[in-house]
Amino acid sequence: AQKITQTQPGMFVQEKEAVTLDCTYDTSDPSYGLFWYKQPSSGEMIFLIYQGSYDQQNATEGRYSLNFQKARKSANLVISASQLGDSAMYFCAMRGDQFYFGTGTSLTVIP
Amino acid sequence: ETGVTQSPTHLIKTRGQQVTLRCSSQSGHNTVSWYQQALGQGPQFIFQYYREEENGRGNFPPRFSGLQFPNYSSELNVNALELDDSALYLCASTPTWTATQHGYTFGSGTRLTVV
């Protein structure tokens, strides 16, 4: 069975600081994709970053980077230089035969 | 290119009624999937359509059904609505379901309230 686990229901970070959101996954498939999405209060899921299971380098997209540790089956999202607009729900997801989502982490950026 | 469009944005229905939610996929995307997101939860996979055929289904009862049309737009139908069906319903499309590097583009969702 494939599963995504996010153990941090809520996180707080000071503006301009970095924050790490945790994600672990479970799959027996050798080929899979890991994604992070941001969901503001409007409801739309906004794609942030992708990491393929065979990628050797950690993915980066602007202020977002993914700390991929394959042996530990973790795919943590690092947001650098947090901004007030980063306050939202963040979901880790894995693509296998379907899209599996974690339960999400609510991030609040404090001025 | 246009993104994923869902309609309506909000809907209130009575228990026992039927509802149809609509989704227009992003241009060039032939795979559409639907998700139910209860308040405070992550999205749960309902089913997926690829070229008008259902090719995956989550743990949802048969009263949740769908269609995909030749232009790849899709409908989600829910019969005999229950109070627990109240949720945000998200539609997502992807260029193909065979390649894991493709993420899904999501719509803004339809918020369904069953009273």
PDB file of C-alpha atoms in Angstrom, chain A residues 5-79:
ATOM      1  CA  THR A   5       2.485  10.865   6.382  1.00  0.00           C
ATOM      2  CA  GLN A   6       2.725  14.450   7.550  1.00  0.00           C
ATOM      3  CA  THR A   7       3.182  14.616  11.312  1.00  0.00           C
ATOM      4  CA  GLN A   8       3.057  18.385  11.820  1.00  0.00           C
ATOM      5  CA  PRO A   9      -0.547  19.631  11.958  1.00  0.00           C
ATOM      6  CA  GLY A  10       0.594  23.231  12.398  1.00  0.00           C
ATOM      7  CA  MET A  11       3.815  25.190  12.139  1.00  0.00           C
ATOM      8  CA  PHE A  12       4.752  28.788  12.887  1.00  0.00           C
ATOM      9  CA  VAL A  13       7.695  30.658  11.384  1.00  0.00           C
ATOM     10  CA  GLN A  14       8.951  34.191  11.684  1.00  0.00           C
ATOM     11  CA  GLU A  15       8.919  36.234   8.506  1.00  0.00           C
ATOM     12  CA  LYS A  16      12.224  35.943   6.564  1.00  0.00           C
ATOM     13  CA  GLU A  17      13.205  32.773   8.417  1.00  0.00           C
ATOM     14  CA  ALA A  18      13.425  29.292   6.881  1.00  0.00           C
ATOM     15  CA  VAL A  19      11.035  26.471   7.763  1.00  0.00           C
ATOM     16  CA  THR A  20      11.011  22.727   7.114  1.00  0.00           C
ATOM     17  CA  LEU A  21       7.797  20.784   6.626  1.00  0.00           C
ATOM     18  CA  ASP A  22       8.127  17.052   7.149  1.00  0.00           C
ATOM     19  CA  CYS A  23       6.864  14.292   4.893  1.00  0.00           C
ATOM     20  CA  THR A  24       7.476  10.552   4.900  1.00  0.00           C
ATOM     21  CA  TYR A  25       6.129   8.100   2.381  1.00  0.00           C
ATOM     22  CA  ASP A  26       5.679   4.407   1.923  1.00  0.00           C
ATOM     23  CA  THR A  27       5.678   2.552  -1.371  1.00  0.00           C
ATOM     24  CA  SER A  28       7.062  -0.641  -2.833  1.00  0.00           C
ATOM     25  CA  ASP A  29       7.153   0.753  -6.368  1.00  0.00           C
ATOM     26  CA  PRO A  30      10.648   1.633  -7.618  1.00  0.00           C
ATOM     27  CA  SER A  31       9.286   4.464  -9.751  1.00  0.00           C
ATOM     28  CA  TYR A  32       7.261   7.210  -8.139  1.00  0.00           C
ATOM     29  CA  GLY A  33       6.952  10.964  -8.004  1.00  0.00           C
ATOM     30  CA  LEU A  34       6.790  13.147  -4.939  1.00  0.00           C
ATOM     31  CA  PHE A  35       5.088  16.525  -4.968  1.00  0.00           C
ATOM     32  CA  TRP A  36       4.348  19.393  -2.667  1.00  0.00           C
ATOM     33  CA  TYR A  37       1.248  21.506  -3.091  1.00  0.00           C
ATOM     34  CA  LYS A  38       0.155  24.701  -1.365  1.00  0.00           C
ATOM     35  CA  GLN A  39      -3.522  25.244  -0.633  1.00  0.00           C
ATOM     36  CA  PRO A  40      -4.526  28.758   0.365  1.00  0.00           C
ATOM     37  CA  SER A  41      -7.930  29.434   1.858  1.00  0.00           C
ATOM     38  CA  SER A  42      -9.364  29.810  -1.659  1.00  0.00           C
ATOM     39  CA  GLY A  43      -9.091  26.028  -2.030  1.00  0.00           C
ATOM     40  CA  GLU A  44      -7.008  25.660  -5.164  1.00  0.00           C
ATOM     41  CA  MET A  45      -4.020  23.311  -4.974  1.00  0.00           C
ATOM     42  CA  ILE A  46      -0.932  25.107  -6.228  1.00  0.00           C
ATOM     43  CA  PHE A  47       2.008  22.987  -7.412  1.00  0.00           C
ATOM     44  CA  LEU A  48       5.297  23.901  -5.707  1.00  0.00           C
ATOM     45  CA  ILE A  49       7.949  21.291  -6.414  1.00  0.00           C
ATOM     46  CA  TYR A  50       8.523  17.785  -7.785  1.00  0.00           C
ATOM     47  CA  GLN A  51      11.075  15.063  -6.988  1.00  0.00           C
ATOM     48  CA  GLY A  52      11.367  11.865  -9.007  1.00  0.00           C
ATOM     49  CA  SER A  53      12.413   8.656  -7.337  1.00  0.00           C
ATOM     50  CA  TYR A  54      15.415   8.315  -9.643  1.00  0.00           C
ATOM     51  CA  ASP A  55      16.547  11.915  -9.389  1.00  0.00           C
ATOM     52  CA  GLN A  56      20.023  12.169  -7.893  1.00  0.00           C
ATOM     53  CA  GLN A  57      19.808  15.839  -6.998  1.00  0.00           C
ATOM     54  CA  ASN A  58      17.389  17.455  -4.591  1.00  0.00           C
ATOM     55  CA  ALA A  59      14.795  19.527  -6.408  1.00  0.00           C
ATOM     56  CA  THR A  60      14.748  23.304  -6.050  1.00  0.00           C
ATOM     57  CA  GLU A  61      12.238  25.879  -7.275  1.00  0.00           C
ATOM     58  CA  GLY A  62      13.004  29.399  -6.207  1.00  0.00           C
ATOM     59  CA  ARG A  63      12.552  29.613  -2.423  1.00  0.00           C
ATOM     60  CA  TYR A  64      11.393  25.997  -2.268  1.00  0.00           C
ATOM     61  CA  SER A  65      13.696  23.032  -1.990  1.00  0.00           C
ATOM     62  CA  LEU A  66      12.985  19.385  -1.349  1.00  0.00           C
ATOM     63  CA  ASN A  67      15.240  17.454   1.004  1.00  0.00           C
ATOM     64  CA  PHE A  68      14.938  13.973  -0.492  1.00  0.00           C
ATOM     65  CA  GLN A  69      16.318  11.099   1.575  1.00  0.00           C
ATOM     66  CA  LYS A  70      15.342   7.979  -0.334  1.00  0.00           C
ATOM     67  CA  ALA A  71      16.663   5.431   2.167  1.00  0.00           C
ATOM     68  CA  ARG A  72      14.643   7.064   4.922  1.00  0.00           C
ATOM     69  CA  LYS A  73      11.662   7.569   2.608  1.00  0.00           C
ATOM     70  CA  SER A  74      11.396  11.208   3.477  1.00  0.00           C
ATOM     71  CA  ALA A  75      10.743  14.235   1.266  1.00  0.00           C
ATOM     72  CA  ASN A  76      10.785  17.326   3.416  1.00  0.00           C
ATOM     73  CA  LEU A  77       9.946  20.751   1.998  1.00  0.00           C
ATOM     74  CA  VAL A  78      12.193  23.644   2.927  1.00  0.00           C
ATOM     75  CA  ILE A  79      10.896  27.170   2.442  1.00  0.00           C
TER      76      ILE A  79
END
